[in-house]
PDB file of C-alpha atoms in Angstrom:
ATOM      1  CA  MET N  17      14.605 -24.236  32.397  1.00 42.00           C
ATOM      2  CA  PRO N  18      14.186 -20.480  32.993  1.00 48.00           C
ATOM      3  CA  GLY N  19      16.195 -18.387  30.576  1.00 50.00           C
ATOM      4  CA  ARG N  20      16.322 -20.995  27.842  1.00 54.00           C
ATOM      5  CA  PRO N  21      14.800 -19.966  24.474  1.00 57.00           C
ATOM      6  CA  CYS N  22      11.319 -21.291  23.840  1.00 86.00           C
ATOM      7  CA  LYS N  23      11.236 -23.969  21.138  1.00 89.00           C
ATOM      8  CA  ARG N  24       8.046 -22.470  19.782  1.00 90.00           C
ATOM      9  CA  ALA N  25       9.667 -19.037  19.432  1.00 91.00           C
ATOM     10  CA  ILE N  26      12.558 -20.576  17.535  1.00 93.00           C
ATOM     11  CA  GLY N  27      10.093 -22.472  15.361  1.00 92.00           C
ATOM     12  CA  LEU N  28       8.221 -19.279  14.500  1.00 91.00           C
ATOM     13  CA  LEU N  29      11.477 -17.569  13.539  1.00 92.00           C
ATOM     14  CA  GLU N  30      12.316 -20.540  11.322  1.00 92.00           C
ATOM     15  CA  ASP N  31       8.825 -20.423   9.796  1.00 90.00           C
ATOM     16  CA  THR N  32       9.373 -16.787   8.817  1.00 91.00           C
ATOM     17  CA  GLY N  33      12.741 -17.452   7.204  1.00 90.00           C
ATOM     18  CA  ILE N  34      15.245 -16.462   9.893  1.00 92.00           C
ATOM     19  CA  PRO N  35      18.404 -18.547   9.264  1.00 92.00           C
ATOM     20  CA  ALA N  36      20.066 -20.213  12.277  1.00 93.00           C
ATOM     21  CA  ALA N  37      17.105 -19.151  14.416  1.00 92.00           C
ATOM     22  CA  ALA N  38      18.321 -21.045  17.519  1.00 91.00           C
ATOM     23  CA  GLN N  39      21.526 -19.017  17.524  1.00 91.00           C
ATOM     24  CA  ARG N  40      19.971 -15.697  16.470  1.00 92.00           C
ATOM     25  CA  ILE N  41      17.112 -15.673  18.976  1.00 91.00           C
ATOM     26  CA  ASP N  42      19.338 -13.892  21.519  1.00 90.00           C
ATOM     27  CA  HIS N  43      20.509 -11.248  19.058  1.00 93.00           C
ATOM     28  CA  TYR N  44      19.565  -7.590  19.425  1.00 93.00           C
ATOM     29  CA  PRO N  45      17.537  -5.707  16.772  1.00 92.00           C
ATOM     30  CA  HIS N  46      20.600  -3.829  15.502  1.00 93.00           C
ATOM     31  CA  GLN N  47      22.155  -7.168  14.599  1.00 94.00           C
ATOM     32  CA  PHE N  48      19.393  -7.879  12.069  1.00 93.00           C
ATOM     33  CA  SER N  49      18.856  -6.360   8.635  1.00 90.00           C
ATOM     34  CA  GLY N  50      15.641  -4.456   7.869  1.00 88.00           C
ATOM     35  CA  GLY N  51      14.137  -7.473   6.146  1.00 89.00           C
ATOM     36  CA  MET N  52      15.061  -9.766   9.040  1.00 91.00           C
ATOM     37  CA  ARG N  53      13.527  -7.366  11.551  1.00 92.00           C
ATOM     38  CA  GLN N  54      10.341  -7.424   9.520  1.00 89.00           C
ATOM     39  CA  ARG N  55      10.343 -11.221   9.648  1.00 91.00           C
ATOM     40  CA  VAL N  56      10.782 -11.136  13.435  1.00 93.00           C
ATOM     41  CA  VAL N  57       7.749  -8.831  13.741  1.00 91.00           C
ATOM     42  CA  ILE N  58       5.713 -11.234  11.607  1.00 91.00           C
ATOM     43  CA  ALA N  59       6.842 -14.124  13.853  1.00 91.00           C
ATOM     44  CA  LEU N  60       5.665 -12.124  16.892  1.00 91.00           C
ATOM     45  CA  ALA N  61       2.273 -11.619  15.234  1.00 90.00           C
ATOM     46  CA  LEU N  62       1.987 -15.357  14.504  1.00 90.00           C
ATOM     47  CA  ALA N  63       2.664 -16.278  18.143  1.00 90.00           C
ATOM     48  CA  ALA N  64      -0.972 -15.518  19.026  1.00 89.00           C
ATOM     49  CA  GLU N  65      -2.277 -17.811  16.234  1.00 90.00           C
ATOM     50  CA  PRO N  66      -4.336 -14.981  14.715  1.00 92.00           C
ATOM     51  CA  LYS N  67      -7.045 -15.414  12.114  1.00 93.00           C
ATOM     52  CA  LEU N  68      -6.354 -11.869  10.899  1.00 93.00           C
ATOM     53  CA  ILE N  69      -2.971 -10.147  10.599  1.00 91.00           C
ATOM     54  CA  VAL N  70      -2.979  -6.363  10.154  1.00 92.00           C
ATOM     55  CA  ALA N  71       0.186  -5.454   8.242  1.00 90.00           C
ATOM     56  CA  ASP N  72       0.718  -1.686   8.213  1.00 92.00           C
ATOM     57  CA  GLU N  73       3.244  -0.730   5.494  1.00 90.00           C
ATOM     58  CA  PRO N  74       5.195  -4.003   5.869  1.00 87.00           C
ATOM     59  CA  THR N  75       7.462  -3.251   2.895  1.00 85.00           C
ATOM     60  CA  THR N  76       8.320   0.384   3.636  1.00 82.00           C
ATOM     61  CA  ALA N  77      12.067   1.190   3.631  1.00 79.00           C
ATOM     62  CA  LEU N  78      12.958  -2.226   2.210  1.00 82.00           C
ATOM     63  CA  ASP N  79      14.640  -2.689  -1.151  1.00 85.00           C
ATOM     64  CA  VAL N  80      12.653  -4.245  -3.965  1.00 84.00           C
ATOM     65  CA  SER N  81      14.055  -7.772  -3.616  1.00 85.00           C
ATOM     66  CA  ILE N  82      13.383  -7.852   0.138  1.00 85.00           C
ATOM     67  CA  GLN N  83       9.890  -6.431  -0.455  1.00 86.00           C
ATOM     68  CA  ALA N  84       9.160  -9.370  -2.738  1.00 88.00           C
ATOM     69  CA  GLN N  85      10.371 -11.813  -0.080  1.00 89.00           C
ATOM     70  CA  ILE N  86       8.136 -10.277   2.606  1.00 88.00           C
ATOM     71  CA  ILE N  87       5.109 -10.304   0.284  1.00 88.00           C
ATOM     72  CA  THR N  88       5.764 -13.962  -0.584  1.00 90.00           C
ATOM     73  CA  LEU N  89       6.059 -14.737   3.136  1.00 89.00           C
ATOM     74  CA  LEU N  90       2.697 -13.098   3.886  1.00 87.00           C
ATOM     75  CA  LYS N  91       1.075 -15.047   1.040  1.00 88.00           C
ATOM     76  CA  ASN N  92       2.476 -18.323   2.361  1.00 90.00           C
ATOM     77  CA  ILE N  93       1.255 -17.528   5.869  1.00 85.00           C
ATOM     78  CA  CYS N  94      -2.267 -17.058   4.525  1.00 85.00           C
ATOM     79  CA  LYS N  95      -2.083 -20.335   2.640  1.00 88.00           C
ATOM     80  CA  ASP N  96      -0.430 -22.479   5.307  1.00 89.00           C
ATOM     81  CA  ARG N  97      -2.155 -21.141   8.420  1.00 89.00           C
ATOM     82  CA  GLY N  98      -5.559 -20.200   7.059  1.00 89.00           C
ATOM     83  CA  ALA N  99      -5.099 -16.600   8.205  1.00 91.00           C
ATOM     84  CA  ALA N 100      -6.209 -13.443   6.442  1.00 92.00           C
ATOM     85  CA  VAL N 101      -3.956 -10.411   6.017  1.00 91.00           C
ATOM     86  CA  MET N 102      -5.191  -6.835   5.985  1.00 93.00           C
ATOM     87  CA  LEU N 103      -2.476  -4.905   4.169  1.00 93.00           C
ATOM     88  CA  ILE N 104      -2.289  -1.150   4.737  1.00 94.00           C
ATOM     89  CA  THR N 105      -0.065   0.515   2.152  1.00 92.00           C
ATOM     90  CA  HIS N 106       0.273   3.358  -0.331  1.00 89.00           C
ATOM     91  CA  ASP N 107       2.153   1.114  -2.782  1.00 87.00           C
ATOM     92  CA  MET N 108      -0.284   0.196  -5.551  1.00 86.00           C
ATOM     93  CA  GLY N 109       2.232  -2.258  -6.996  1.00 84.00           C
ATOM     94  CA  VAL N 110       2.223  -4.256  -3.763  1.00 87.00           C
ATOM     95  CA  ILE N 111      -1.594  -4.176  -3.720  1.00 90.00           C
ATOM     96  CA  ALA N 112      -1.834  -5.416  -7.308  1.00 88.00           C
ATOM     97  CA  GLU N 113       0.601  -8.236  -6.602  1.00 85.00           C
ATOM     98  CA  THR N 114      -0.749  -9.336  -3.238  1.00 87.00           C
ATOM     99  CA  CYS N 115      -4.393  -8.572  -2.549  1.00 92.00           C
ATOM    100  CA  ASP N 116      -7.727 -10.072  -3.588  1.00 93.00           C
ATOM    101  CA  ARG N 117      -9.799  -7.013  -2.622  1.00 96.00           C
ATOM    102  CA  VAL N 118      -8.851  -3.398  -2.028  1.00 97.00           C
ATOM    103  CA  ALA N 119     -10.428  -0.421  -0.289  1.00 97.00           C
ATOM    104  CA  VAL N 120      -9.202   2.986  -1.467  1.00 97.00           C
ATOM    105  CA  MET N 121      -9.496   5.583   1.281  1.00 97.00           C
ATOM    106  CA  TYR N 122      -9.653   9.367   1.142  1.00 97.00           C
ATOM    107  CA  ALA N 123      -9.834  11.715   4.150  1.00 95.00           C
ATOM    108  CA  GLY N 124     -10.539   8.821   6.507  1.00 93.00           C
ATOM    109  CA  ARG N 125     -13.397   7.238   4.530  1.00 96.00           C
ATOM    110  CA  ILE N 126     -13.622   4.502   1.913  1.00 97.00           C
ATOM    111  CA  ALA N 127     -13.893   6.040  -1.544  1.00 98.00           C
ATOM    112  CA  GLU N 128     -14.035   2.750  -3.443  1.00 98.00           C
ATOM    113  CA  ILE N 129     -13.950  -0.941  -2.589  1.00 98.00           C
ATOM    114  CA  GLY N 130     -13.935  -4.078  -4.694  1.00 98.00           C
ATOM    115  CA  PRO N 131     -11.818  -6.753  -6.384  1.00 97.00           C
ATOM    116  CA  VAL N 132      -8.280  -5.539  -7.007  1.00 96.00           C
ATOM    117  CA  HIS N 133      -8.321  -6.125 -10.769  1.00 95.00           C
ATOM    118  CA  GLN N 134     -11.482  -4.069 -11.279  1.00 96.00           C
ATOM    119  CA  VAL N 135     -10.481  -1.220  -8.954  1.00 96.00           C
ATOM    120  CA  ILE N 136      -7.075  -0.857 -10.598  1.00 94.00           C
ATOM    121  CA  ASN N 137      -8.111  -1.311 -14.225  1.00 93.00           C
ATOM    122  CA  GLN N 138     -11.621   0.158 -14.169  1.00 95.00           C
ATOM    123  CA  PRO N 139     -11.695   2.706 -11.322  1.00 96.00           C
ATOM    124  CA  ALA N 140     -15.188   3.981 -10.542  1.00 97.00           C
ATOM    125  CA  HIS N 141     -14.304   6.848  -8.207  1.00 98.00           C
ATOM    126  CA  PRO N 142     -12.536   9.956  -9.582  1.00 97.00           C
ATOM    127  CA  TYR N 143      -9.965   9.762  -6.764  1.00 97.00           C
ATOM    128  CA  THR N 144      -9.094   6.153  -7.621  1.00 97.00           C
ATOM    129  CA  ASP N 145      -8.918   7.184 -11.275  1.00 96.00           C
ATOM    130  CA  GLY N 146      -6.480   9.961 -10.364  1.00 95.00           C
ATOM    131  CA  LEU N 147      -4.319   7.583  -8.336  1.00 93.00           C
ATOM    132  CA  MET N 148      -4.084   5.107 -11.212  1.00 92.00           C
ATOM    133  CA  ALA N 149      -3.317   7.857 -13.728  1.00 90.00           C
ATOM    134  CA  ALA N 150      -0.491   9.140 -11.505  1.00 88.00           C
ATOM    135  CA  ILE N 151       1.423   5.859 -11.804  1.00 86.00           C
ATOM    136  CA  PRO N 152       4.122   6.392 -14.464  1.00 82.00           C
ATOM    137  CA  ASP N 153       3.715   4.321 -17.619  1.00 78.00           C
ATOM    138  CA  MET N 154       7.192   3.370 -18.862  1.00 77.00           C
ATOM    139  CA  SER N 155       5.836   2.674 -22.350  1.00 78.00           C
ATOM    140  CA  ILE N 156       4.712   6.280 -22.860  1.00 78.00           C
ATOM    141  CA  ASP N 157       7.135   9.166 -23.392  1.00 77.00           C
ATOM    142  CA  ARG N 158       5.755  12.286 -21.742  1.00 75.00           C
ATOM    143  CA  GLU N 159       7.160  15.549 -20.424  1.00 77.00           C
ATOM    144  CA  ARG N 160       4.829  15.776 -17.442  1.00 81.00           C
ATOM    145  CA  LEU N 161       3.371  13.107 -15.179  1.00 81.00           C
ATOM    146  CA  ASN N 162      -0.294  13.114 -14.247  1.00 86.00           C
ATOM    147  CA  GLN N 163      -1.103  14.462 -10.824  1.00 90.00           C
ATOM    148  CA  ILE N 164      -4.121  15.218  -8.663  1.00 93.00           C
ATOM    149  CA  ASP N 165      -4.403  18.977  -8.249  1.00 92.00           C
ATOM    150  CA  GLY N 166      -4.819  20.498  -4.807  1.00 93.00           C
ATOM    151  CA  ALA N 167      -4.000  18.959  -1.430  1.00 93.00           C
ATOM    152  CA  MET N 168      -5.539  16.570   1.079  1.00 93.00           C
ATOM    153  CA  PRO N 169      -7.863  18.367   3.505  1.00 94.00           C
ATOM    154  CA  ARG N 170      -6.985  18.564   7.181  1.00 93.00           C
ATOM    155  CA  LEU N 171      -9.127  16.110   9.133  1.00 89.00           C
ATOM    156  CA  ASN N 172     -10.472  18.984  11.247  1.00 93.00           C
ATOM    157  CA  ALA N 173     -11.487  20.897   8.115  1.00 94.00           C
ATOM    158  CA  ILE N 174     -13.053  18.321   5.794  1.00 95.00           C
ATOM    159  CA  PRO N 175     -15.213  20.015   3.129  1.00 95.00           C
ATOM    160  CA  THR N 176     -18.989  19.728   3.233  1.00 96.00           C
ATOM    161  CA  GLY N 177     -20.407  17.006   1.011  1.00 97.00           C
ATOM    162  CA  CYS N 178     -17.898  14.729  -0.665  1.00 97.00           C
ATOM    163  CA  ALA N 179     -14.472  15.379   0.873  1.00 97.00           C
ATOM    164  CA  TYR N 180     -12.877  15.037  -2.567  1.00 98.00           C
ATOM    165  CA  ASN N 181     -15.087  17.621  -4.295  1.00 97.00           C
ATOM    166  CA  PRO N 182     -12.595  20.579  -4.229  1.00 96.00           C
ATOM    167  CA  ARG N 183     -10.088  18.469  -6.186  1.00 96.00           C
ATOM    168  CA  CYS N 184     -12.488  16.458  -8.345  1.00 97.00           C
ATOM    169  CA  PRO N 185     -12.594  17.237 -12.094  1.00 95.00           C
ATOM    170  CA  ARG N 186     -16.100  15.710 -12.290  1.00 95.00           C
ATOM    171  CA  ALA N 187     -17.668  17.341  -9.231  1.00 96.00           C
ATOM    172  CA  LEU N 188     -21.370  18.180  -9.388  1.00 95.00           C
ATOM    173  CA  ASP N 189     -23.290  20.755  -7.371  1.00 95.00           C
ATOM    174  CA  ARG N 190     -24.656  17.878  -5.315  1.00 96.00           C
ATOM    175  CA  CYS N 191     -21.132  16.824  -4.353  1.00 97.00           C
ATOM    176  CA  LYS N 192     -20.630  20.086  -2.465  1.00 96.00           C
ATOM    177  CA  VAL N 193     -23.615  19.678  -0.153  1.00 96.00           C
ATOM    178  CA  ALA N 194     -24.273  15.943   0.347  1.00 97.00           C
ATOM    179  CA  ARG N 195     -21.806  13.212   1.265  1.00 96.00           C
ATOM    180  CA  PRO N 196     -22.417  10.001  -0.730  1.00 96.00           C
ATOM    181  CA  GLU N 197     -22.364   6.556   0.838  1.00 96.00           C
ATOM    182  CA  LEU N 198     -20.945   3.594  -1.064  1.00 97.00           C
ATOM    183  CA  LEU N 199     -23.010   2.994  -4.208  1.00 97.00           C
ATOM    184  CA  GLU N 200     -23.007   0.106  -6.657  1.00 96.00           C
ATOM    185  CA  ALA N 201     -20.572   0.902  -9.461  1.00 96.00           C
ATOM    186  CA  GLY N 202     -20.377  -2.174 -11.636  1.00 93.00           C
ATOM    187  CA  ALA N 203     -17.961  -4.684 -10.116  1.00 94.00           C
ATOM    188  CA  THR N 204     -17.034  -2.299  -7.297  1.00 97.00           C
ATOM    189  CA  ARG N 205     -18.759   0.096  -4.912  1.00 97.00           C
ATOM    190  CA  ALA N 206     -17.850   3.787  -4.897  1.00 98.00           C
ATOM    191  CA  ALA N 207     -18.791   6.704  -2.645  1.00 98.00           C
ATOM    192  CA  CYS N 208     -19.597   8.919  -5.611  1.00 98.00           C
ATOM    193  CA  TRP N 209     -22.796  10.553  -6.839  1.00 97.00           C
ATOM    194  CA  LEU N 210     -21.842   9.659 -10.414  1.00 96.00           C
ATOM    195  CA  HIS N 211     -23.214   6.187  -9.641  1.00 95.00           C
ATOM    196  CA  ASP N 212     -26.521   7.234  -8.109  1.00 91.00           C
ATOM    197  CA  ALA N 213     -29.139   5.852 -10.495  1.00 73.00           C
ATOM    198  CA  ALA N 214     -31.981   7.147  -8.310  1.00 62.00           C
ATOM    199  CA  GLY N 215     -30.639  10.682  -8.632  1.00 58.00           C
ATOM    200  CA  GLY N 216     -30.454  10.411 -12.378  1.00 46.00           C
ATOM    201  CA  VAL N 217     -26.702  11.053 -12.430  1.00 44.00           C
ATOM    202  CA  ARG N 218     -24.376   8.949 -14.584  1.00 41.00           C
TER     203      ARG N 218
END
């Protein structure tokens, strides 16, 4: 009958962890918590039976316990439905906990790509290295946290050569005139001239 909730819609809400989905399907967004709203959005994405789900900052503005629930939900979706998830986030903790592979981007281009464990623990690009060093280590007592000097370039004023060269502590003359493509860097690939064997740079 027209106006009656679709059984499939209710099923998708149940699949994403919405309690009493048959009763809550008529509720307005303001009647849901942040975590519940995120689950509803995931249910909407699943309605099209996608093979790939693009999740852009799915845990932003959620408390830590709800973040963990959403990440677990995304993992279960991948497992149960055979779908892949492309997770876009600035939260390296979420990446380490969730992803198999990671692409680190700088100024709109991939700086490094590879298996999560290698990228996080053995970064091959100076920008990735700076990101990892900026994560506070609770086991070390220090007065000042590590940071990457300088600022991101405007996208209409990207420097010649490698976009990261004005901020890079390991920049070479070559970095200022030629933009590197992704090069083999052990277990990962990095857009950095430090890994150009043909150029004699190590």
